[in-house]
């Protein structure tokens, strides 16, 4: 039997009862659509998170005492001399010590508790922040330990509403500060916390808190971030007299963390979650495959006389086998194509909705997911179509012709 005739016969077999074929394909449509949707949305969220981290500074690195992330850890392990040693390391640029001033901020009757960072002016550059009004802190502010501040966009809105805060005076603790600048809004739900801090000179923060230790150290790096991280670790272990040849982080009283490291962790987590969701969604393909097998068995029973007549006219066993196998593959492939279109559409729709709440959110259609979905659809058709096809091919012409 000619291949073209086999294809036409197989296509006719699934179009004769279009409603039943469509209902049979529903499981495949839902399964394939869910796989494409989950993988594409997962990739879109991963891209969004990593893009936001890179916008802050892909080469940003922080050195923190263990007490900031580990309960019971040392909060006073970092000293100014640690900062001076770190800033001399080749590849470390724009380093600044940071002291957080834990005091309330007041303006009139309004009172807030935002993070108040005492740092050098390059801290805002390290996190990719931009100035909207006024000016940033300068060397004269640092040298004179002046009571001036640059305010975050959200905090300025909470304290002053729509009024221009530049030139106004706020109170941090019991000390009045003059606002000399206002930061531009970050415009990202993920990085909304960067809209709230208030920045004051490092020397002023030292005077306000009367502390000799640093809250943490932030910097930008050039070159191999891992090598720089190892150099910082070696210097601090030597300075803090930490014997740690086995490189056990629990023995250190500090942590070195890079944006590249955070990106890798987030990338691994989102990838694992995406694969898990895709596997869960793929279970419906199994259900759809069982539906394909059931309907093909029904089709074999309904067309027993047709099979017998075709065999009596000379159709070979492999012709019948291939015809019913092609019908099963056509069903799954058609359902898979519809599922891909629907999955991509709903993925785009969800991304458009996410963009309204999260800001710049791009939809990334996963071509790997599309290829995988097509492969899974064909594989499902072959696996669940082989038994009904073999049953049809194994029918005796005489018995089939006598079937009522």
XYZ file of C-alpha atoms in Angstrom:
404
model
C 0.000 0.000 0.000
C 1.377 3.417 -0.922
C 2.596 5.682 1.885
C 0.410 8.510 0.599
C -2.691 6.305 0.760
C -1.767 5.242 4.296
C -1.478 8.860 5.394
C -4.794 9.820 3.792
C -6.545 6.804 5.303
C -5.116 7.573 8.754
C -6.202 11.212 8.539
C -9.658 10.187 7.367
C -9.889 7.821 10.332
C -9.587 10.666 12.859
C -11.696 13.209 10.943
C -14.729 10.960 10.424
C -15.771 11.579 14.020
C -14.224 14.978 14.712
C -16.000 15.544 18.042
C -14.785 12.261 19.487
C -11.261 12.930 18.219
C -11.244 16.381 19.791
C -12.424 15.033 23.147
C -9.770 12.307 22.921
C -7.082 14.933 22.330
C -8.067 17.017 25.374
C -5.674 15.188 27.691
C -2.793 15.732 25.253
C -3.764 19.386 24.724
C -3.857 20.058 28.471
C -0.641 18.118 29.131
C 1.436 19.699 26.367
C -0.033 23.156 27.023
C 0.764 22.883 30.732
C 4.370 21.821 30.028
C 4.944 24.744 27.646
C 3.206 27.159 30.031
C 5.122 26.063 33.145
C 8.540 25.969 31.489
C 8.088 29.289 29.675
C 6.723 31.121 32.725
C 9.460 29.560 34.869
C 12.133 30.766 32.429
C 10.516 34.203 32.324
C 10.583 34.519 36.121
C 14.180 33.302 36.231
C 15.175 35.870 33.618
C 13.320 38.607 35.514
C 15.028 37.833 38.830
C 18.508 37.550 37.307
C 18.003 40.748 35.300
C 17.002 42.598 38.461
C 20.089 41.342 40.277
C 22.303 42.412 37.368
C 20.671 45.842 37.342
C 21.796 46.320 40.941
C 25.303 45.266 40.002
C 26.416 41.922 38.631
C 29.888 42.484 40.112
C 28.699 43.604 43.551
C 30.245 41.781 46.523
C 29.511 42.083 50.235
C 31.410 41.055 53.340
C 29.167 40.586 56.383
C 29.614 39.393 59.956
C 27.993 36.011 60.525
C 25.512 37.587 62.939
C 23.597 39.268 60.096
C 22.433 35.946 58.668
C 23.080 33.412 61.419
C 21.386 33.636 64.800
C 23.970 33.755 67.539
C 26.740 34.784 65.140
C 29.220 37.579 65.742
C 27.875 41.029 64.817
C 31.063 42.906 65.677
C 33.711 40.954 63.784
C 34.367 43.473 60.994
C 36.616 46.430 61.772
C 37.778 49.457 59.839
C 41.216 47.886 59.349
C 39.500 44.941 57.611
C 38.011 47.392 55.148
C 41.388 49.059 54.534
C 43.011 45.710 53.790
C 40.182 44.631 51.465
C 40.174 47.827 49.412
C 43.853 47.235 48.557
C 43.150 43.860 46.911
C 43.633 44.019 43.112
C 40.232 43.809 41.445
C 38.362 45.459 44.322
C 36.927 48.849 43.341
C 34.381 51.228 44.844
C 34.624 49.632 48.300
C 32.893 51.313 51.231
C 32.389 50.468 54.899
C 28.775 50.580 56.084
C 27.239 51.296 59.484
C 23.486 50.926 59.920
C 21.988 53.501 62.273
C 19.055 51.858 64.062
C 17.179 55.009 65.008
C 13.690 56.291 64.087
C 13.284 58.972 61.426
C 10.822 61.803 62.061
C 9.383 64.652 60.052
C 6.718 66.618 61.842
C 4.215 64.078 63.175
C 5.367 61.387 60.782
C 7.722 58.699 62.089
C 9.302 55.831 60.138
C 12.012 53.240 60.726
C 13.812 52.896 57.393
C 17.370 51.607 57.139
C 19.783 54.482 57.665
C 23.098 53.683 55.999
C 26.261 55.463 57.022
C 28.603 54.974 54.066
C 30.780 56.666 51.487
C 28.994 58.157 48.496
C 29.956 55.279 46.162
C 27.531 52.957 47.964
C 24.682 54.150 45.731
C 26.787 53.313 42.658
C 27.482 49.819 43.987
C 23.737 49.103 43.989
C 22.969 50.824 40.699
C 20.883 53.602 42.292
C 20.371 56.931 40.545
C 19.803 60.460 41.811
C 16.519 62.191 40.979
C 16.899 65.574 42.715
C 19.554 67.496 44.604
C 23.021 65.984 45.050
C 24.788 62.971 46.495
C 27.018 63.005 49.543
C 30.540 64.317 48.876
C 34.002 64.312 50.481
C 33.296 67.542 52.350
C 30.267 65.916 54.027
C 32.431 62.935 55.029
C 35.403 64.963 56.239
C 33.222 67.279 58.304
C 30.860 64.567 59.588
C 28.008 66.776 58.426
C 24.388 66.073 59.312
C 23.138 65.789 55.739
C 21.191 62.956 54.128
C 20.113 61.560 50.780
C 16.648 60.026 51.039
C 15.149 57.031 49.224
C 12.199 57.629 46.909
C 9.618 55.602 48.865
C 10.665 57.054 52.228
C 10.472 60.565 50.753
C 6.951 59.827 49.545
C 5.902 58.465 52.944
C 7.269 61.491 54.812
C 6.631 64.352 52.392
C 3.941 63.121 49.995
C 4.243 64.968 46.683
C 6.359 67.797 48.162
C 10.023 68.198 47.232
C 12.048 66.940 50.232
C 15.353 68.559 49.198
C 16.233 71.278 51.704
C 13.838 69.958 54.353
C 15.013 68.837 57.778
C 14.313 65.452 59.322
C 15.351 64.016 62.677
C 17.311 60.765 62.909
C 17.182 59.748 66.534
C 17.504 63.134 68.228
C 19.785 64.714 65.610
C 18.391 67.003 62.889
C 19.554 66.298 59.309
C 19.167 68.364 56.156
C 18.079 66.441 53.054
C 20.402 67.290 50.161
C 19.225 64.683 47.629
C 16.418 62.327 46.671
C 17.002 59.000 44.903
C 15.157 57.912 41.785
C 12.557 55.153 42.176
C 13.858 51.666 41.425
C 10.586 50.680 39.688
C 10.860 46.999 40.558
C 8.713 45.049 43.018
C 11.634 42.682 43.636
C 13.986 45.535 44.618
C 11.427 47.724 46.372
C 13.564 47.743 49.540
C 16.169 49.834 47.711
C 13.608 52.669 47.553
C 13.480 53.028 51.352
C 17.026 53.668 52.760
C 18.429 56.997 53.893
C 22.133 57.611 53.257
C 24.285 59.711 55.599
C 28.085 60.190 55.759
C 29.997 57.282 57.270
C 31.788 59.545 59.745
C 28.421 60.935 60.904
C 27.093 57.403 61.452
C 30.161 56.603 63.537
C 29.517 59.635 65.727
C 25.797 58.808 66.095
C 26.332 55.157 67.058
C 29.700 55.470 68.787
C 30.619 52.002 67.468
C 33.985 50.819 66.236
C 32.785 47.782 64.261
C 31.226 47.812 60.770
C 27.795 46.473 59.884
C 29.199 45.203 56.583
C 31.436 46.122 53.639
C 30.216 46.532 50.070
C 32.298 46.781 46.893
C 32.435 46.273 43.156
C 34.899 43.809 41.641
C 36.644 43.420 38.303
C 38.073 40.147 37.026
C 37.468 36.739 38.586
C 35.020 37.179 41.477
C 35.833 33.754 42.921
C 39.561 34.549 43.143
C 38.806 37.874 44.852
C 36.471 36.105 47.265
C 39.244 33.652 48.171
C 41.713 36.512 48.748
C 39.254 38.342 51.026
C 38.606 35.126 52.946
C 42.326 34.464 53.407
C 43.021 38.028 54.628
C 40.151 38.065 57.120
C 40.998 34.626 58.497
C 44.557 35.799 59.062
C 43.450 39.076 60.665
C 40.818 37.392 62.854
C 43.194 34.524 63.758
C 40.843 31.854 62.419
C 42.444 28.446 61.830
C 40.268 26.930 59.115
C 42.316 24.693 56.753
C 39.243 22.597 55.913
C 37.482 25.755 54.665
C 34.445 25.258 56.907
C 32.262 28.412 56.674
C 30.782 27.716 60.120
C 34.176 28.420 61.685
C 34.439 31.889 60.136
C 33.037 34.985 61.843
C 32.310 36.584 58.456
C 30.670 35.765 55.126
C 31.686 36.844 51.628
C 28.809 36.907 49.169
C 28.792 37.999 45.523
C 25.915 38.871 43.205
C 27.240 36.207 40.838
C 26.908 33.632 43.616
C 23.352 34.760 44.405
C 22.458 34.590 40.693
C 23.770 31.021 40.528
C 21.749 29.950 43.559
C 18.559 31.584 42.273
C 19.130 30.116 38.807
C 19.485 26.600 40.254
C 16.398 26.959 42.455
C 14.167 28.331 39.682
C 15.430 25.692 37.227
C 14.652 22.900 39.690
C 11.215 24.351 40.391
C 10.481 24.712 36.673
C 11.476 21.099 35.972
C 9.334 19.895 38.882
C 6.282 21.832 37.655
C 6.832 20.574 34.104
C 6.974 16.965 35.346
C 3.774 17.454 37.345
C 2.090 18.968 34.291
C 3.401 16.089 32.174
C 1.379 13.594 34.226
C -1.689 14.687 32.286
C 0.067 13.387 29.155
C -0.098 9.934 30.700
C -3.821 10.378 31.230
C -4.175 11.643 27.676
C -2.204 8.660 26.355
C -4.546 6.235 28.118
C -7.465 8.069 26.502
C -5.821 7.678 23.085
C -5.365 3.928 23.632
C -8.985 3.502 24.746
C -10.426 5.341 21.768
C -8.154 3.457 19.357
C -9.318 0.128 20.811
C -12.918 1.266 20.316
C -12.031 2.286 16.773
C -10.527 -1.123 16.044
C -13.722 -2.803 17.264
C -15.952 -0.487 15.231
C -13.902 -0.983 12.059
C -13.365 -4.724 12.285
C -15.263 -5.429 9.047
C -13.352 -2.634 7.289
C -10.054 -4.199 8.412
C -11.176 -7.637 7.201
C -12.263 -6.240 3.816
C -8.961 -4.402 3.339
C -6.984 -7.531 4.208
C -9.117 -9.578 1.790
C -8.251 -7.053 -0.942
C -4.538 -7.475 -0.310
C -3.600 -5.083 2.537
C -0.610 -6.427 4.430
C -0.304 -6.780 8.207
C 2.239 -3.929 8.381
C -0.118 -1.681 6.376
C -2.877 -2.081 8.951
C -0.373 -1.711 11.799
C 1.082 1.479 10.325
C -2.367 2.946 9.564
C -3.637 2.681 13.140
C -0.260 3.756 14.522
C -0.366 6.859 12.297
C -3.894 7.638 13.499
C -2.693 7.582 17.110
C 0.325 9.780 16.280
C -1.862 12.227 14.314
C -4.183 12.532 17.302
C -1.355 13.258 19.736
C 0.545 15.499 17.317
C -2.563 17.569 16.541
C -3.381 17.801 20.240
C 0.240 18.687 20.976
C 0.219 21.487 18.396
C -2.973 22.954 19.849
C -1.482 22.595 23.347
C 1.696 24.443 22.327
C -0.327 27.340 20.895
C -2.561 27.560 23.970
C 0.377 27.171 26.389
C 2.331 29.936 24.650
C -0.721 32.212 24.576
C -1.550 31.808 28.265
C 2.146 32.148 29.133
C 2.276 35.450 27.258
C -0.962 36.540 28.963
C 0.384 35.730 32.455
C 3.631 37.554 31.658
C 1.690 40.620 30.529
C -0.242 40.585 33.823
C 2.990 40.100 35.803
C 4.537 43.086 34.005
C 1.770 45.330 35.374
C 2.743 44.450 38.952
C 6.473 43.692 38.690
C 7.584 46.196 36.086
C 9.847 45.112 33.219
C 8.852 41.450 32.806
C 9.695 39.784 29.480
C 7.983 36.629 28.257
C 10.491 33.989 27.183
C 9.014 31.212 25.064
C 11.068 28.082 25.686
C 11.888 26.405 22.371
C 13.357 23.520 24.369
C 9.922 23.073 25.951
C 8.267 23.177 22.516
C 10.660 20.569 21.139
C 10.179 18.439 24.252
C 6.388 18.786 24.020
C 6.358 17.678 20.365
C 8.628 14.732 21.168
C 6.442 13.749 24.119
C 3.301 13.971 21.978
C 4.749 11.711 19.266
C 6.178 9.316 21.851
C 2.815 9.143 23.630
C 1.078 8.338 20.340
C 3.556 5.581 19.541
C 3.505 4.029 23.028
C -0.250 4.081 23.525
C -1.093 3.407 19.879
C 1.056 0.325 19.427
C -1.266 -2.099 21.243
C -4.478 -1.116 19.381
C -2.511 -1.109 16.106
C -1.096 -4.595 16.729
C -4.562 -5.828 17.671
C -5.981 -4.463 14.432
C -3.135 -5.910 12.365
C -3.541 -9.316 14.007
C -7.199 -9.755 13.033
C -7.932 -12.686 10.704
C -9.642 -11.548 7.452
C -12.300 -14.303 7.679
C -13.127 -13.571 11.314
C -13.215 -9.842 10.653
C -15.605 -10.218 7.706
C -17.968 -12.364 9.831
C -17.944 -9.734 12.655
C -21.305 -8.076 13.338
